[in-house]
C-alpha cells in the first residue's frame, strides 16, 4: 500500500484548505446567526457553491464521473483527505456538492439510473441545482436489518402506489430537496433479500407528507431528520431504479461508500477537537501549571494523537481496497472503520469538553456539536452492533482454515 499523494492531489488539498480558510471558516458566525434567526438555508451558501464550482472544487467523491459530467473523478483514496478537510465544518460539504445524502443518491443513480432518470434527476444533482433524500428507515421495524422494511410499493397499471411511514430521513427539510429515493416492498413473496425495490418519489407528489423534523440529541437540524408519511402516493413505473427486487442490493452498493465518507469527515472532526483541546490546554492554568502539564490532560492529548492516526490509516486502507475491489470487496474494512471512527470522535470530543470545562458544554465552542454528531454516527448508516457482528462473521469465516493449525499451539 502506497499512501503517498501525487503532486496534483497535494495541490488540490492545498487549494481546498485555502478555500476553507478564506471563505468557509470566516462564515461560521454568519451561518450560526442566520440559522438561529430561522433560515433553513443561508443564501450565501449558494454563492460559495458557485465559487467552488468555478474553481474546480466540485463533486470530489465520485470516481466514475464521465468526461461530460462536472467534477474531479477522484478515487476513494484521493477523496479521503479532502473529505477530512471539509469535515471540520459541519455544513461545508454542501459547498463542494459533496454532502450526504446526495452523494449516496448520486452513486445510486450513476450506477443504476435509466437515461431518462439521469437527465431528470442525476444531472441537476451533479450540478448542485437540487438536493435529495434517502427514505429507508421506518419507525415500526428495526431498520438496521433492511429486510424488515414494510413500506408497500404496489404496481397498479403504469404506476406504483406507495404506502408507508419513514423517519430520520436526513435532508428532507432542505428547501432545495426535490425527491426521495424510497425503499419498500414490491415482491412480498420473494426471498427476504429480493422483496424490496427503490423508486424515485418527487417530494411534491400528492400524498407525501413531511410530518415533522425530528430533533437529534435535542438539536434541530436545518436540513432535517424528518418523519415522512406516504399515503397512496403514485409515481410512474419509469421511476423504478434498476428492477423489482433489487432494493437490498442497491442499498448495499450505496451504503459502502456513504459509510466511509462519514468516517473520512469524522477524522477531520477529531483533528479539530484535538486542536481545540491543545489550544485550551496551552492557554489555561490550574494550580500554577498549564492544563497540558497535568498528567491527565497530557495523557488525553497523546492518546488522541495516536488514535486519530490509527483511525486515519484504517480509513485509507478501506478506501484503497474499495478502489481495487469495489465496496463489496471491502465490506469488513468498511464495517471496521464505521465502528472505530464515531466511537473515537465521541471519545476525543469528551476529552476536549473536559479540558474546556463549562465552555465545552456550551455553543461558544464547537466540541459539544462535534460530540453529538459522533454519537449520531454510532447509529446512522447501521449501528455499531451490526458492523461488529459483520466483522466477527467474516473473521470466523476467514479463520476457518486455521482451526486445525491452531491446535498445535496448545
Short mmCIF file of C-alpha atoms in Angstrom, two decimals:
data_model
loop_
_atom_site.label_atom_id
_atom_site.label_comp_id
_atom_site.label_asym_id
_atom_site.label_seq_id
_atom_site.Cartn_x
_atom_site.Cartn_y
_atom_site.Cartn_z
CA UNK A 1 0.00 0.00 0.00
CA UNK A 2 1.36 3.36 -1.05
CA UNK A 3 -0.46 6.28 0.54
CA UNK A 4 1.74 8.99 -0.97
CA UNK A 5 -0.25 11.59 -2.89
CA UNK A 6 0.59 12.82 -6.36
CA UNK A 7 1.56 16.47 -6.90
CA UNK A 8 -1.90 17.04 -8.37
CA UNK A 9 -3.59 15.73 -5.22
CA UNK A 10 -1.32 17.69 -2.89
CA UNK A 11 -2.17 20.82 -4.86
CA UNK A 12 -5.90 20.03 -4.63
CA UNK A 13 -5.63 19.52 -0.87
CA UNK A 14 -3.83 22.85 -0.53
CA UNK A 15 -6.44 24.57 -2.70
CA UNK A 16 -9.26 23.17 -0.57
CA UNK A 17 -7.56 24.22 2.68
CA UNK A 18 -7.14 27.72 1.29
CA UNK A 19 -10.81 27.85 0.27
CA UNK A 20 -11.89 26.68 3.71
CA UNK A 21 -9.64 29.24 5.39
CA UNK A 22 -10.63 32.12 3.14
CA UNK A 23 -14.38 31.57 2.77
CA UNK A 24 -15.84 28.80 4.95
CA UNK A 25 -14.33 29.33 8.40
CA UNK A 26 -14.88 33.12 8.40
CA UNK A 27 -18.53 32.45 7.52
CA UNK A 28 -19.19 30.25 10.58
CA UNK A 29 -20.58 33.14 12.72
CA UNK A 30 -22.80 34.27 9.84
CA UNK A 31 -24.10 30.74 9.31
CA UNK A 32 -24.92 30.41 13.01
CA UNK A 33 -26.61 33.81 13.08
CA UNK A 34 -28.81 33.12 10.08
CA UNK A 35 -29.75 29.60 11.18
CA UNK A 36 -30.60 30.79 14.69
CA UNK A 37 -32.74 33.51 13.11
CA UNK A 38 -34.75 30.82 11.32
CA UNK A 39 -33.06 30.49 7.92
CA UNK A 40 -33.43 26.96 6.58
CA UNK A 41 -30.63 27.56 4.09
CA UNK A 42 -28.45 30.68 4.34
CA UNK A 43 -28.33 32.35 0.93
CA UNK A 44 -24.56 32.87 0.97
CA UNK A 45 -24.04 29.10 0.63
CA UNK A 46 -25.29 29.27 -2.96
CA UNK A 47 -22.69 31.97 -3.68
CA UNK A 48 -19.98 29.78 -2.17
CA UNK A 49 -21.18 26.82 -4.24
CA UNK A 50 -20.85 28.83 -7.44
CA UNK A 51 -17.36 29.91 -6.42
CA UNK A 52 -16.27 26.37 -5.51
CA UNK A 53 -17.58 25.02 -8.80
CA UNK A 54 -15.75 27.73 -10.75
CA UNK A 55 -12.51 26.73 -9.00
CA UNK A 56 -12.95 23.02 -9.75
CA UNK A 57 -13.65 22.07 -6.12
CA UNK A 58 -16.78 20.18 -7.10
CA UNK A 59 -18.09 16.58 -6.96
CA UNK A 60 -14.86 15.33 -5.47
CA UNK A 61 -16.29 12.00 -4.32
CA UNK A 62 -17.42 10.11 -7.45
CA UNK A 63 -14.70 8.04 -9.18
CA UNK A 64 -16.93 7.02 -12.10
CA UNK A 65 -17.74 10.54 -13.31
CA UNK A 66 -17.92 10.78 -17.08
CA UNK A 67 -15.93 13.29 -19.09
CA UNK A 68 -19.02 15.41 -19.74
CA UNK A 69 -20.09 15.47 -16.07
CA UNK A 70 -18.91 18.18 -13.64
CA UNK A 71 -16.33 17.13 -11.08
CA UNK A 72 -12.88 15.69 -10.50
CA UNK A 73 -13.46 11.89 -10.78
CA UNK A 74 -11.16 11.17 -7.84
CA UNK A 75 -10.56 7.74 -6.36
CA UNK A 76 -11.77 6.98 -2.85
CA UNK A 77 -8.20 7.16 -1.58
CA UNK A 78 -7.71 10.56 -3.21
CA UNK A 79 -11.00 11.81 -1.78
CA UNK A 80 -10.23 10.78 1.82
CA UNK A 81 -8.02 13.75 2.83
CA UNK A 82 -10.36 16.18 1.05
CA UNK A 83 -13.37 14.86 2.97
CA UNK A 84 -11.34 15.19 6.17
CA UNK A 85 -10.64 18.86 5.39
CA UNK A 86 -14.31 19.55 4.60
CA UNK A 87 -15.49 17.64 7.66
CA UNK A 88 -14.03 20.21 10.05
CA UNK A 89 -17.09 22.44 9.42
CA UNK A 90 -20.36 20.53 9.58
CA UNK A 91 -22.07 22.36 6.70
CA UNK A 92 -19.05 22.77 4.43
CA UNK A 93 -19.55 19.64 2.29
CA UNK A 94 -22.61 21.14 0.60
CA UNK A 95 -20.48 23.99 -0.75
CA UNK A 96 -18.49 21.44 -2.77
CA UNK A 97 -21.55 19.30 -3.69
CA UNK A 98 -20.15 16.51 -1.52
CA UNK A 99 -22.78 16.27 1.22
CA UNK A 100 -24.83 13.29 2.29
CA UNK A 101 -27.38 12.05 1.38
CA UNK A 102 -26.85 13.47 -2.12
CA UNK A 103 -23.52 11.70 -2.54
CA UNK A 104 -25.11 8.30 -1.94
CA UNK A 105 -28.05 9.09 -4.20
CA UNK A 106 -25.71 10.23 -6.95
CA UNK A 107 -23.84 6.94 -6.53
CA UNK A 108 -27.12 5.02 -6.97
CA UNK A 109 -28.24 6.97 -9.99
CA UNK A 110 -24.80 6.79 -11.56
CA UNK A 111 -24.82 3.03 -11.23
CA UNK A 112 -28.44 2.15 -11.93
CA UNK A 113 -30.43 5.04 -13.44
CA UNK A 114 -32.02 4.91 -16.88
CA UNK A 115 -31.08 7.63 -19.38
CA UNK A 116 -34.34 9.46 -18.60
CA UNK A 117 -33.70 9.25 -14.84
CA UNK A 118 -30.17 10.52 -15.32
CA UNK A 119 -31.42 13.52 -17.26
CA UNK A 120 -34.26 14.39 -14.89
CA UNK A 121 -32.68 13.67 -11.50
CA UNK A 122 -28.94 12.95 -11.70
CA UNK A 123 -27.88 15.86 -13.90
CA UNK A 124 -29.34 18.59 -11.61
CA UNK A 125 -27.86 16.82 -8.57
CA UNK A 126 -24.41 16.77 -10.14
CA UNK A 127 -24.79 20.45 -10.97
CA UNK A 128 -25.88 21.29 -7.40
CA UNK A 129 -29.20 22.79 -8.52
CA UNK A 130 -31.29 20.47 -6.31
CA UNK A 131 -30.92 18.31 -3.19
CA UNK A 132 -32.37 14.89 -2.37
CA UNK A 133 -33.01 12.45 0.46
CA UNK A 134 -32.95 8.68 1.00
CA UNK A 135 -36.02 7.17 2.64
CA UNK A 136 -35.26 3.74 4.08
CA UNK A 137 -35.59 3.65 7.89
CA UNK A 138 -39.03 3.15 9.47
CA UNK A 139 -40.39 3.64 13.00
CA UNK A 140 -42.29 0.36 13.22
CA UNK A 141 -39.41 -2.04 12.49
CA UNK A 142 -35.73 -2.40 13.33
CA UNK A 143 -34.36 -0.82 10.18
CA UNK A 144 -30.79 -1.85 10.97
CA UNK A 145 -31.96 -5.04 9.20
CA UNK A 146 -33.07 -3.62 5.84
CA UNK A 147 -35.03 -6.78 5.06
CA UNK A 148 -37.53 -5.66 7.74
CA UNK A 149 -38.75 -2.71 5.63
CA UNK A 150 -42.54 -2.69 5.42
CA UNK A 151 -43.46 0.25 3.16
CA UNK A 152 -45.61 -1.09 0.33
CA UNK A 153 -44.81 -0.33 -3.32
CA UNK A 154 -47.64 -1.89 -5.35
CA UNK A 155 -47.88 -1.98 -9.14
CA UNK A 156 -51.12 -0.54 -10.48
CA UNK A 157 -51.14 -0.31 -14.25
CA UNK A 158 -48.49 2.20 -15.32
CA UNK A 159 -47.96 3.43 -11.76
CA UNK A 160 -46.57 2.29 -8.45
CA UNK A 161 -48.72 3.11 -5.42
CA UNK A 162 -46.70 3.68 -2.25
CA UNK A 163 -47.93 3.48 1.34
CA UNK A 164 -45.74 3.65 4.43
CA UNK A 165 -44.05 5.73 7.09
CA UNK A 166 -40.36 6.68 7.13
CA UNK A 167 -38.36 8.57 9.71
CA UNK A 168 -34.94 10.10 10.37
CA UNK A 169 -34.84 10.96 6.68
CA UNK A 170 -31.88 13.33 6.51
CA UNK A 171 -32.11 16.28 4.15
CA UNK A 172 -35.87 16.14 3.61
CA UNK A 173 -36.36 19.60 5.18
CA UNK A 174 -33.80 21.28 2.93
CA UNK A 175 -35.62 23.88 0.81
CA UNK A 176 -33.88 22.58 -2.32
CA UNK A 177 -34.77 18.92 -1.70
CA UNK A 178 -36.78 17.77 -4.73
CA UNK A 179 -37.02 13.98 -4.45
CA UNK A 180 -36.60 10.97 -2.24
CA UNK A 181 -35.30 7.56 -3.17
CA UNK A 182 -37.81 5.37 -1.33
CA UNK A 183 -37.17 1.75 -0.40
CA UNK A 184 -40.18 -0.52 0.02
CA UNK A 185 -41.62 -3.95 -0.65
CA UNK A 186 -42.70 -4.80 -4.20
CA UNK A 187 -42.45 -8.59 -4.05
CA UNK A 188 -43.51 -9.81 -0.57
CA UNK A 189 -43.35 -13.49 -1.56
CA UNK A 190 -39.75 -13.38 -2.76
CA UNK A 191 -36.65 -14.33 -0.80
CA UNK A 192 -36.12 -11.84 2.07
CA UNK A 193 -33.34 -10.07 0.16
CA UNK A 194 -35.36 -9.85 -3.08
CA UNK A 195 -38.57 -8.33 -1.72
CA UNK A 196 -37.54 -4.68 -1.71
CA UNK A 197 -37.24 -2.18 -4.52
CA UNK A 198 -36.31 1.50 -4.82
CA UNK A 199 -38.32 4.17 -6.59
CA UNK A 200 -37.80 7.88 -7.15
CA UNK A 201 -40.56 9.92 -5.49
CA UNK A 202 -40.84 13.68 -6.08
CA UNK A 203 -41.19 15.44 -2.75
CA UNK A 204 -44.23 17.33 -4.02
CA UNK A 205 -46.07 14.14 -5.01
CA UNK A 206 -49.70 14.12 -3.77
CA UNK A 207 -49.97 12.01 -0.62
CA UNK A 208 -46.40 12.58 0.57
CA UNK A 209 -46.38 14.50 3.85
CA UNK A 210 -43.44 15.69 5.93
CA UNK A 211 -44.88 15.16 9.40
CA UNK A 212 -42.07 16.66 11.46
CA UNK A 213 -38.39 17.45 11.63
CA UNK A 214 -37.14 15.26 14.48
CA UNK A 215 -34.52 16.79 16.82
CA UNK A 216 -31.45 14.58 17.26
CA UNK A 217 -29.90 14.71 20.74
CA UNK A 218 -32.24 17.69 21.29
CA UNK A 219 -30.66 19.53 18.35
CA UNK A 220 -32.79 20.52 15.36
CA UNK A 221 -31.04 20.26 12.00
CA UNK A 222 -31.96 22.84 9.40
CA UNK A 223 -31.76 20.17 6.69
CA UNK A 224 -33.88 17.87 8.80
CA UNK A 225 -34.04 14.31 10.05
CA UNK A 226 -37.67 14.06 9.08
CA UNK A 227 -40.63 11.77 9.51
CA UNK A 228 -42.49 11.20 6.24
CA UNK A 229 -45.85 9.59 5.56
CA UNK A 230 -46.73 8.26 2.11
CA UNK A 231 -50.45 7.71 1.56
CA UNK A 232 -51.35 6.26 -1.83
CA UNK A 233 -48.50 8.16 -3.45
CA UNK A 234 -48.43 7.44 -7.17
CA UNK A 235 -45.32 7.54 -9.33
CA UNK A 236 -44.88 6.19 -12.86
CA UNK A 237 -43.26 2.79 -13.26
CA UNK A 238 -40.42 4.61 -15.04
CA UNK A 239 -39.35 5.84 -11.58
CA UNK A 240 -38.27 2.31 -10.56
CA UNK A 241 -34.50 2.12 -10.08
CA UNK A 242 -32.93 -0.90 -11.78
CA UNK A 243 -35.50 -3.70 -11.36
CA UNK A 244 -38.04 -5.03 -8.90
CA UNK A 245 -36.37 -6.90 -6.05
CA UNK A 246 -33.04 -5.10 -6.43
CA UNK A 247 -33.55 -2.72 -3.50
CA UNK A 248 -31.45 -4.59 -0.96
CA UNK A 249 -28.50 -4.94 -3.34
CA UNK A 250 -28.74 -1.24 -4.29
CA UNK A 251 -28.78 -0.29 -0.60
CA UNK A 252 -25.57 -2.22 -0.02
CA UNK A 253 -23.92 -0.58 -3.02
CA UNK A 254 -24.95 2.85 -1.71
CA UNK A 255 -24.06 2.39 1.94
CA UNK A 256 -20.48 1.21 1.42
CA UNK A 257 -19.08 4.48 0.03
CA UNK A 258 -21.51 6.51 2.17
CA UNK A 259 -20.22 4.91 5.36
CA UNK A 260 -16.58 5.55 4.57
CA UNK A 261 -17.35 9.17 3.56
CA UNK A 262 -18.80 9.72 7.05
CA UNK A 263 -15.64 8.25 8.54
CA UNK A 264 -13.40 10.46 6.41
CA UNK A 265 -15.23 13.55 7.65
CA UNK A 266 -15.16 12.18 11.20
CA UNK A 267 -11.34 12.11 11.13
CA UNK A 268 -11.38 15.83 10.31
CA UNK A 269 -13.74 16.49 13.21
CA UNK A 270 -11.47 14.51 15.55
CA UNK A 271 -8.49 16.57 14.38
CA UNK A 272 -10.39 19.79 15.06
CA UNK A 273 -11.37 18.61 18.56
CA UNK A 274 -7.73 17.76 19.32
CA UNK A 275 -6.54 21.15 18.04
CA UNK A 276 -9.08 22.93 20.21
CA UNK A 277 -8.13 20.80 23.21
CA UNK A 278 -4.43 21.60 22.75
CA UNK A 279 -5.12 25.33 22.36
CA UNK A 280 -7.22 25.37 25.52
CA UNK A 281 -4.66 23.31 27.44
CA UNK A 282 -1.90 25.74 26.47
CA UNK A 283 -3.75 28.92 27.48
CA UNK A 284 -5.39 27.91 30.78
CA UNK A 285 -3.67 27.30 34.11
CA UNK A 286 -4.83 25.45 37.22
CA UNK A 287 -2.84 25.12 40.42
CA UNK A 288 0.08 27.00 38.92
CA UNK A 289 0.52 24.89 35.82
CA UNK A 290 -0.88 24.91 32.29
CA UNK A 291 -3.51 22.25 31.75
CA UNK A 292 -1.28 20.25 29.40
CA UNK A 293 1.30 20.00 32.20
CA UNK A 294 -1.12 17.95 34.27
CA UNK A 295 -0.71 14.23 33.71
CA UNK A 296 -4.33 13.50 32.88
CA UNK A 297 -4.59 16.16 30.16
CA UNK A 298 -1.21 15.21 28.68
CA UNK A 299 -2.43 11.62 28.52
CA UNK A 300 -5.62 12.70 26.70
CA UNK A 301 -3.62 14.65 24.14
CA UNK A 302 -1.15 11.83 23.48
CA UNK A 303 -3.80 9.14 23.24
CA UNK A 304 -5.91 11.29 20.94
CA UNK A 305 -2.99 11.78 18.54
CA UNK A 306 -2.22 8.05 18.48
CA UNK A 307 -5.85 7.06 17.99
CA UNK A 308 -6.52 9.59 15.22
CA UNK A 309 -3.51 8.42 13.25
CA UNK A 310 -4.55 4.79 13.67
CA UNK A 311 -8.09 5.53 12.51
CA UNK A 312 -6.89 7.56 9.53
CA UNK A 313 -4.73 4.68 8.34
CA UNK A 314 -7.69 2.31 8.63
CA UNK A 315 -9.86 4.73 6.64
CA UNK A 316 -7.19 4.99 3.95
CA UNK A 317 -6.81 1.21 3.78
CA UNK A 318 -10.57 0.79 3.38
CA UNK A 319 -10.60 3.45 0.64
CA UNK A 320 -7.65 1.78 -1.07
CA UNK A 321 -9.48 -1.56 -1.03
CA UNK A 322 -12.71 -0.05 -2.40
CA UNK A 323 -10.72 1.41 -5.30
CA UNK A 324 -9.30 -2.04 -6.08
CA UNK A 325 -12.10 -4.45 -5.20
CA UNK A 326 -15.23 -2.35 -5.03
CA UNK A 327 -17.31 -1.81 -1.90
CA UNK A 328 -18.31 -5.48 -1.80
CA UNK A 329 -14.65 -6.48 -1.63
CA UNK A 330 -14.01 -4.17 1.31
CA UNK A 331 -17.07 -4.90 3.45
CA UNK A 332 -15.06 -5.95 6.51
CA UNK A 333 -12.79 -2.90 6.39
CA UNK A 334 -15.76 -0.54 5.88
CA UNK A 335 -17.52 -2.09 8.86
CA UNK A 336 -14.37 -1.83 10.97
CA UNK A 337 -13.84 1.88 10.34
CA UNK A 338 -17.55 2.58 10.76
CA UNK A 339 -17.19 1.27 14.34
CA UNK A 340 -13.84 2.92 15.04
CA UNK A 341 -14.38 6.48 13.76
CA UNK A 342 -17.63 7.50 15.53
CA UNK A 343 -16.51 5.99 18.85
CA UNK A 344 -13.18 7.77 18.51
CA UNK A 345 -14.96 11.04 17.77
CA UNK A 346 -17.10 10.88 20.90
CA UNK A 347 -14.08 9.87 23.00
CA UNK A 348 -11.85 12.72 21.78
CA UNK A 349 -14.66 15.27 21.98
CA UNK A 350 -15.39 14.13 25.53
CA UNK A 351 -11.76 14.78 26.44
CA UNK A 352 -11.93 18.18 24.73
CA UNK A 353 -15.11 19.11 26.62
CA UNK A 354 -13.46 18.13 29.88
CA UNK A 355 -10.42 20.24 29.03
CA UNK A 356 -12.58 23.25 28.17
CA UNK A 357 -14.69 22.88 31.29
CA UNK A 358 -18.10 24.56 31.21
CA UNK A 359 -17.38 26.31 27.91
CA UNK A 360 -17.05 22.92 26.24
CA UNK A 361 -20.68 22.20 27.02
CA UNK A 362 -21.86 25.49 25.53
CA UNK A 363 -22.43 26.68 21.94
CA UNK A 364 -19.45 29.04 22.34
CA UNK A 365 -17.16 26.15 21.35
CA UNK A 366 -17.99 23.52 18.68
CA UNK A 367 -16.91 20.45 20.66
CA UNK A 368 -20.38 19.60 22.01
CA UNK A 369 -21.79 19.68 18.47
CA UNK A 370 -18.92 17.51 17.26
CA UNK A 371 -19.58 15.03 20.08
CA UNK A 372 -23.27 14.92 19.16
CA UNK A 373 -22.55 14.10 15.53
CA UNK A 374 -20.12 11.37 16.56
CA UNK A 375 -22.83 9.85 18.74
CA UNK A 376 -25.32 10.03 15.89
CA UNK A 377 -22.90 8.16 13.62
CA UNK A 378 -22.86 5.23 16.02
CA UNK A 379 -26.41 4.58 14.80
CA UNK A 380 -26.65 6.27 11.38
CA UNK A 381 -25.82 4.01 8.43
CA UNK A 382 -26.01 0.99 10.73
CA UNK A 383 -25.43 0.68 14.47
CA UNK A 384 -22.10 -0.44 15.88
CA UNK A 385 -23.51 -3.82 16.84
CA UNK A 386 -24.46 -4.69 13.26
CA UNK A 387 -21.00 -3.81 11.98
CA UNK A 388 -19.30 -5.71 14.79
CA UNK A 389 -21.41 -8.78 14.01
CA UNK A 390 -20.43 -8.47 10.35
CA UNK A 391 -16.73 -8.22 11.18
CA UNK A 392 -16.94 -11.21 13.52
CA UNK A 393 -18.80 -13.31 10.93
CA UNK A 394 -16.23 -12.55 8.24
CA UNK A 395 -13.31 -13.12 10.60
CA UNK A 396 -14.62 -16.52 11.68
CA UNK A 397 -15.10 -17.50 8.04
CA UNK A 398 -11.60 -16.34 7.10
CA UNK A 399 -10.04 -18.07 10.12
CA UNK A 400 -11.81 -21.38 9.48
CA UNK A 401 -8.83 -22.76 7.57
CA UNK A 402 -6.56 -22.08 10.55
CA UNK A 403 -8.54 -24.03 13.13
CA UNK A 404 -6.60 -27.26 12.79
CA UNK A 405 -3.25 -25.48 12.79
CA UNK A 406 -4.21 -23.50 15.91
CA UNK A 407 -4.30 -26.69 17.98
CA UNK A 408 -0.54 -27.04 17.53
CA UNK A 409 -0.02 -24.07 19.85
CA UNK A 410 -1.71 -25.73 22.82
#
